[in-house]
Amino acid sequence: MPDIKVTPLGAGQDVGRSCILVSIGGKNIMLDCGMHMGYNDDRRFPDFSYITQNGRLTEFLDCVIISHFHLDHCGALPYMSEMVGYDGPIYMTHPTKAICPILLEDFRKITVDKKGETNFFTSQMIKDCMKKVVPLNLHQTVQVDEELEIKAYYAGHVLGAAMVQIKVGSESVVYTGDYNMTPDRHLGAAWIDKCRPDLLISESTYATTIRDSKRCRERDFLKKVHETVERGGKVLIPVFALGRAQELCILLETFWERMNLKAPIYFSTGLTEKANHYYKLFITWTNQKIRKTFVQRNMFEFKHIKAFDRSYADNPGPMVVFATPGMLHAGQSLLIFKKWAGNEKNMVIMPGYCVQGTVGHKILNGQKKLEMEGRATVIIGTLDVKLQVEYMSFSAHADAKGIMQLIRMAEPRNMLLVHGEAKKMEFLKDKIEQEFSISCYMPANGETTSIVTNPSVPVDISLNLLKREMALGGPLPDAKRPRTMHGTLIMKDNSLRLVSPEQALKELGLSEHQLRFTCRVQLHDPHSDNDTLGRIYTHLKSVLKTYSIQHVPDGTVIVESIVIKVTSSAEEPNLKVILLSWSYQDEELGSFLSTLLKKGLPS
Amino acid sequence: MDISSDESDDWFIESLNTYKDLHVFQLEHPTKVIEWTGDKNICVAGYTGSRSEILELLLPLKLYAGENQGLCAERDFKVQHGGFSEEPIESLIHISGTRCVVTSGSSSSTLQIWDIGGDDSDVIKRTGVINLKSTSVKGCKIAPGLTDEPAVLHGSCISEVQLTEIATGRVLYTVAKESSDSVSGLQFVNACVFLICASDGTLFMGDTRDPSTCHYPLEDSKSGLHWAFGLRSDSSQSEPSGCTVARLSSSGHMLLSDLRNLQSPFCQTQLNVQHDASKNDFLNVSWAPVLDRCLSVSGKKCSSPQPVFSHRGHEMSDEAKYSGSPPVVTTHSWHQSRPKTLLSAATDGSLHVWDWVDKITDR
């Protein structure tokens, strides 16, 4: 049976690393190649031994597709392509291609330089890996090879995130990556057309949650900033250059205006440079609607937000500063953090996930004393963390309701959820199965699920055959009702053709054989041969009312293709021998007639 | 009434001062029940449409993080268990000490018994039914028994109120009162004593050890009014003397009575409410479990006397802005241990968890 096979790769049941292998129509595709951020050993990489025990992956994979730049979706990519070995195409959207290498390099620096790990990819490997990337545009079909095509759809979530449709022949799969169904301030909601894929693959991480509204998250952010500033404290917000930072800036600007607040808000220069670059990317990526609302405010035309100078960090009084990098692992944000950490009136707001080994990660785990390193990883002192630490998650994810909305949009024939424990997902599975009457699968890591598909196979039909069918008469063909027809299917090269048997024989250079059956029925009849034949004719005419029966003067009765003759021997003139002969096509009728005549003629 | 963007934004900005915590959620289907099934768990259920979902939700962990609230980013509800009901759900009660809930649907002839389930499965399964004598459009009113053996007190009209043992279906007690008045609410005060409030405001007190039931009609009852009631016990399972009953009519008349003297209320007041005879479905009055002498009212717009706090979150939501009529709060519930935390649900599917600031005492 034709089927699609899906295997989520990786060890253990843990969530935290996306890498899914899909086999469809003879093609093998790897969806995402994430790193598990919780492990320090080989368990953080996906288990590629499923694909092959040794050697490179190039001949086993037709392509690799990366949905977005988060490390749990692309963190293991350089390892896979350069250390395990893969030279085929890697597909991702333009923004993902621009941002991925930066995050990977940051990640590499933290892991190798700070934590001293050895089995890790190098800067050169990241560069070599990115050379294999083929960028995708939204809604543009890309032919990976003659049979495999892919198309990217807008997923929301983060800049450049895409959902991907993979098609081979008439079978297709859609992989969602991470997406959200409620629009954000700077990102729209995910969208896909009614493409009716055989299978829709989605994460189930947030499937059993009901998300608190965006407004309440923003409220909490404003409340904390306001409280700190009111008591004379300073707020540090470490951010990645684009996206969330802009959103929070707009939020603060509106709030400051409304409440007539005077405390200064700063945007560090490192941010400005990077932001300009990404800003351009952003504009070409987003759709008309987002562009309109966003472009209206040029990033640096804020009334209350000014460029930061490092000397300002020592100024007395309240202030708010946005600085990079986002995980407090180096640079401007870490410098400011060191200055402000000792004062309990101050606050640091972490708006996202921090990789292990960074200061951000440590303080989010409640660590109150940090060892500060100098240039050569020499510890130069301890830092007391007295300021207030706030962890706020602004990332946009789909929840239970979102999954249902996406299924309603795409109308898949089957659903597959990865990264969930089956016993904790039974209700969602039942819900999906009941509401949409489709099957919902939930494989564990390393487990392969086979989804049987029912592909339609397009076949070219010859004009002659079509005309012949039409000439047979009867009611006009109804598109919805199947109709039996006779023809020969020729599968040659990559085409399928339906032609008449004669045509097929001609093409093969064979002559057509005709099969005829003959049967002799003995009958006692005192009439002459001709009269007996006449009596047979009359009898048949009364029984077979709808068939064409002819009495030909040369002494035969013909029913369709069946020829009936009567003979007798000179010795026994009353013993008639009825000879019936029919072609293979009329076998059924021929058998019927011979049985009928064996019963004798009515008197 | 159309809420403009500005008014909604104003409320939102103002909320920074008026609420300590505020969480706003959108359920797929609106609920008219919020029932506690644990310290951190509630059950909600759909009442619109022919098939409904029952969900057991875990409250956002951020609320429970205490001193470490800053380090906890978890603001969402988690769906821990879910099940499907063949009928819209009017009432849902939890039997304390078990994983069992009982539901009643509108125009249904049975009560449904469910097992919410444990760690091994997330599906809420139906385990049985209790057959009812008759059906009612508003559904049968139900209340959990307070004895060791799980039982449910139920009835849609006074004469049909009975106490049924859940495991066996055995009828343990029947109210011997020939009255066809419909039941607005009922509740056990302790293991044996229970109160019933009829739609017209009459109170009935019964004791499962005594076949007779006492009734206390209102002094001047006006027809066409619907009454809701809320019970507060100062200590459970003990003397019924420390129990206060609040009754609220659809015209805003509020009566407070002590269990020792149900005939004469010790306090009366008039709330200025929008009197709309057709919209009494969601009238709800309940006592704060921790705060002293504090009552909450929902389901009706009330302008005076000045309340200690008014939660306008439902009408100020983004969804409410675009709909024709403002949403009505279907039900609300106090948090069992946090003094000023409440949960409220509305007709538009919204579910809010909020912790209000008392301007006088919290500054």
XYZ file of C-alpha atoms in Angstrom, chain B residues 60-350:
291
model
C -1.194 29.074 36.077
C 1.763 28.091 38.215
C 2.853 31.693 38.492
C 0.043 32.229 40.997
C 1.555 29.666 43.311
C 5.205 30.585 42.964
C 5.181 32.812 46.034
C 8.476 34.599 46.480
C 9.818 33.153 43.267
C 7.001 34.552 41.198
C 9.457 36.559 39.130
C 11.331 33.466 38.001
C 8.212 31.624 36.956
C 7.062 32.513 33.462
C 4.190 30.040 33.498
C 1.056 32.101 32.914
C -1.077 29.577 31.076
C -3.773 27.111 32.042
C -2.883 23.501 31.427
C -5.609 21.115 30.276
C -4.952 18.085 32.452
C -8.010 16.023 31.698
C -10.817 16.287 29.171
C -14.004 14.434 28.315
C -17.024 14.627 26.060
C -20.631 14.984 27.140
C -23.603 14.245 24.916
C -25.545 17.174 26.344
C -24.875 20.817 27.268
C -23.875 21.072 30.928
C -25.859 23.257 33.291
C -24.311 22.255 36.629
C -21.174 20.444 37.701
C -20.150 19.454 41.230
C -17.094 17.743 42.630
C -17.304 15.143 45.362
C -14.651 16.117 47.869
C -11.931 13.540 48.503
C -12.557 11.731 45.227
C -11.901 12.180 41.532
C -15.613 12.041 40.853
C -17.782 14.824 39.417
C -21.509 14.828 38.734
C -23.149 16.883 35.992
C -26.667 17.806 35.009
C -27.748 18.909 31.555
C -30.688 20.934 30.336
C -33.850 18.949 29.622
C -32.105 15.755 30.580
C -33.603 12.837 32.455
C -30.364 11.702 34.070
C -27.433 12.991 36.075
C -24.077 11.927 34.680
C -21.303 10.589 36.920
C -17.718 11.008 35.753
C -14.248 9.912 36.805
C -11.801 12.736 36.081
C -8.890 10.305 36.069
C -5.350 10.273 37.401
C -1.874 10.266 35.911
C -2.318 7.301 33.650
C -4.839 8.857 31.301
C -6.066 12.318 30.439
C -9.557 11.288 29.441
C -12.552 11.996 31.704
C -14.752 8.929 31.554
C -18.416 8.552 32.352
C -18.917 5.885 34.985
C -22.664 5.923 35.519
C -25.969 7.759 35.630
C -28.649 8.611 38.155
C -32.157 8.553 36.772
C -34.348 11.532 37.503
C -38.075 11.630 37.962
C -38.584 14.485 35.535
C -36.723 16.857 33.253
C -36.415 20.612 33.476
C -35.243 23.117 30.908
C -32.874 24.711 33.390
C -31.467 21.352 34.390
C -31.545 19.673 37.742
C -29.811 21.485 40.614
C -27.159 19.415 42.340
C -24.983 19.580 45.435
C -22.404 17.195 46.889
C -23.250 15.257 50.033
C -20.825 15.779 52.903
C -20.794 12.229 54.237
C -17.951 9.732 53.799
C -19.901 7.719 51.239
C -20.210 9.853 48.087
C -23.753 11.044 47.518
C -25.482 13.813 45.603
C -28.434 15.972 46.603
C -30.530 16.819 43.556
C -33.871 18.118 42.366
C -35.438 20.520 39.912
C -38.541 21.096 41.998
C -38.942 20.916 45.782
C -40.995 17.741 45.942
C -38.440 15.861 43.865
C -35.364 16.715 45.912
C -33.607 13.582 47.061
C -30.239 12.369 48.236
C -28.825 9.523 46.111
C -25.798 7.354 46.897
C -23.507 7.520 43.862
C -22.003 4.055 43.940
C -25.272 2.151 44.263
C -27.944 4.567 43.027
C -29.806 3.976 46.278
C -32.078 6.808 47.405
C -30.984 7.753 50.901
C -33.453 10.526 51.610
C -36.439 12.208 49.989
C -37.917 15.587 50.807
C -41.477 15.097 51.975
C -42.855 18.396 50.744
C -45.649 18.686 48.221
C -44.381 21.725 46.393
C -43.914 22.172 42.691
C -41.831 25.301 43.133
C -38.616 25.095 41.188
C -35.300 24.870 42.961
C -32.841 27.712 42.537
C -30.089 26.174 44.608
C -29.353 23.650 47.298
C -26.439 22.876 49.582
C -25.434 20.827 52.600
C -24.467 22.785 55.718
C -22.915 19.745 57.367
C -23.187 15.981 56.948
C -26.914 15.935 57.716
C -28.388 19.426 57.463
C -29.133 20.986 54.109
C -30.790 24.095 52.723
C -32.849 24.539 49.577
C -33.648 27.904 48.078
C -36.663 27.959 45.781
C -36.883 30.269 42.784
C -39.347 32.473 44.619
C -36.948 32.958 47.517
C -38.499 30.540 50.012
C -35.948 28.669 52.114
C -36.313 25.037 53.089
C -34.184 23.412 55.769
C -33.943 19.665 56.079
C -32.061 17.066 58.055
C -31.388 13.598 56.651
C -32.074 12.157 60.098
C -35.550 13.714 60.157
C -38.265 13.093 57.567
C -39.880 16.524 57.941
C -38.651 19.691 56.286
C -39.185 23.205 57.568
C -39.933 25.990 55.207
C -39.503 29.727 55.525
C -41.357 31.802 52.937
C -40.469 35.423 52.339
C -42.433 38.042 54.193
C -43.559 39.883 51.128
C -42.731 37.918 48.074
C -43.276 39.561 44.716
C -44.081 37.357 41.789
C -41.939 37.248 38.687
C -38.682 37.505 40.628
C -35.983 34.920 40.591
C -33.812 34.341 43.675
C -30.238 33.033 43.930
C -28.558 32.005 47.160
C -25.117 31.608 48.667
C -24.139 29.840 51.849
C -21.278 30.545 54.185
C -20.224 28.223 56.956
C -17.810 29.477 59.554
C -16.575 25.977 60.129
C -17.544 22.931 58.186
C -18.950 19.690 59.503
C -19.885 21.201 62.856
C -22.716 23.109 64.459
C -24.945 24.755 61.858
C -25.215 27.843 63.999
C -22.296 29.578 62.432
C -23.886 29.573 59.018
C -25.064 32.626 57.057
C -27.366 32.543 54.064
C -27.444 35.286 51.454
C -30.355 35.584 49.050
C -30.434 37.900 46.059
C -33.415 38.595 43.837
C -33.343 39.536 40.179
C -34.561 43.011 41.200
C -31.574 43.487 43.482
C -33.148 42.785 46.858
C -30.520 41.228 49.149
C -31.346 39.351 52.372
C -28.906 37.909 54.893
C -30.160 35.318 57.349
C -28.634 33.275 60.120
C -29.365 29.568 60.175
C -30.672 29.830 63.711
C -33.375 32.197 62.544
C -34.221 31.734 58.913
C -37.630 33.326 59.289
C -36.334 36.846 59.853
C -33.296 38.036 57.942
C -30.854 40.017 60.091
C -29.854 42.302 57.255
C -31.548 43.655 54.141
C -30.377 45.919 51.407
C -31.359 46.994 47.935
C -28.859 46.896 45.090
C -29.549 49.036 42.082
C -29.612 46.540 39.250
C -30.805 46.411 35.675
C -34.066 44.547 36.007
C -34.472 42.352 32.988
C -36.890 39.508 33.515
C -35.463 37.425 30.717
C -31.872 37.453 31.870
C -31.835 35.752 35.239
C -29.944 32.676 34.201
C -26.614 33.823 35.474
C -27.517 35.516 38.734
C -24.921 34.409 41.216
C -24.104 35.369 44.793
C -21.300 33.871 46.879
C -19.375 34.437 50.072
C -15.609 34.970 50.191
C -14.110 31.925 51.918
C -11.259 33.803 53.592
C -12.246 37.452 53.840
C -14.654 38.335 56.591
C -18.203 39.300 55.693
C -17.469 39.794 52.013
C -19.972 38.885 49.293
C -19.666 38.808 45.539
C -22.427 39.162 42.950
C -22.306 38.455 39.233
C -24.657 38.116 36.293
C -26.301 41.489 36.669
C -25.066 44.981 36.209
C -25.100 46.683 39.567
C -24.567 50.409 40.026
C -25.078 51.037 43.738
C -24.244 50.786 46.553
C -20.590 51.315 45.707
C -18.936 47.895 45.725
C -15.521 47.312 47.292
C -14.391 46.224 43.830
C -15.913 45.763 40.393
C -14.298 43.533 37.792
C -15.041 44.972 34.376
C -12.560 42.765 32.566
C -15.108 40.813 30.581
C -16.780 43.795 28.988
C -13.418 45.489 28.388
C -11.850 42.614 26.506
C -10.735 42.804 22.894
C -13.370 40.273 21.896
C -16.167 42.282 23.512
C -15.224 45.314 21.446
C -16.263 43.646 18.236
C -19.383 41.828 19.313
C -22.866 43.306 19.281
C -23.763 42.997 22.944
C -21.448 42.959 25.952
C -20.742 39.539 27.446
C -22.564 38.504 30.629
C -20.679 36.817 33.452
C -22.060 33.296 33.734
C -20.410 32.295 36.976
C -17.623 33.161 39.351
C -15.724 31.417 42.101
C -13.410 32.461 44.923
C -9.996 30.870 45.301
C -10.105 28.564 48.303
C -7.100 29.945 50.132
C -5.868 33.136 48.473
C -8.037 35.852 50.078
C -8.598 38.133 47.088
C -8.272 35.846 44.093
C -11.316 35.066 41.980
C -12.126 33.267 38.762
C -14.923 34.429 36.471
C -16.361 33.199 33.180
C -18.609 34.899 30.631
C -20.922 34.151 27.702
C -18.203 34.948 25.155
C -16.034 32.071 26.344
C -13.702 34.242 28.390
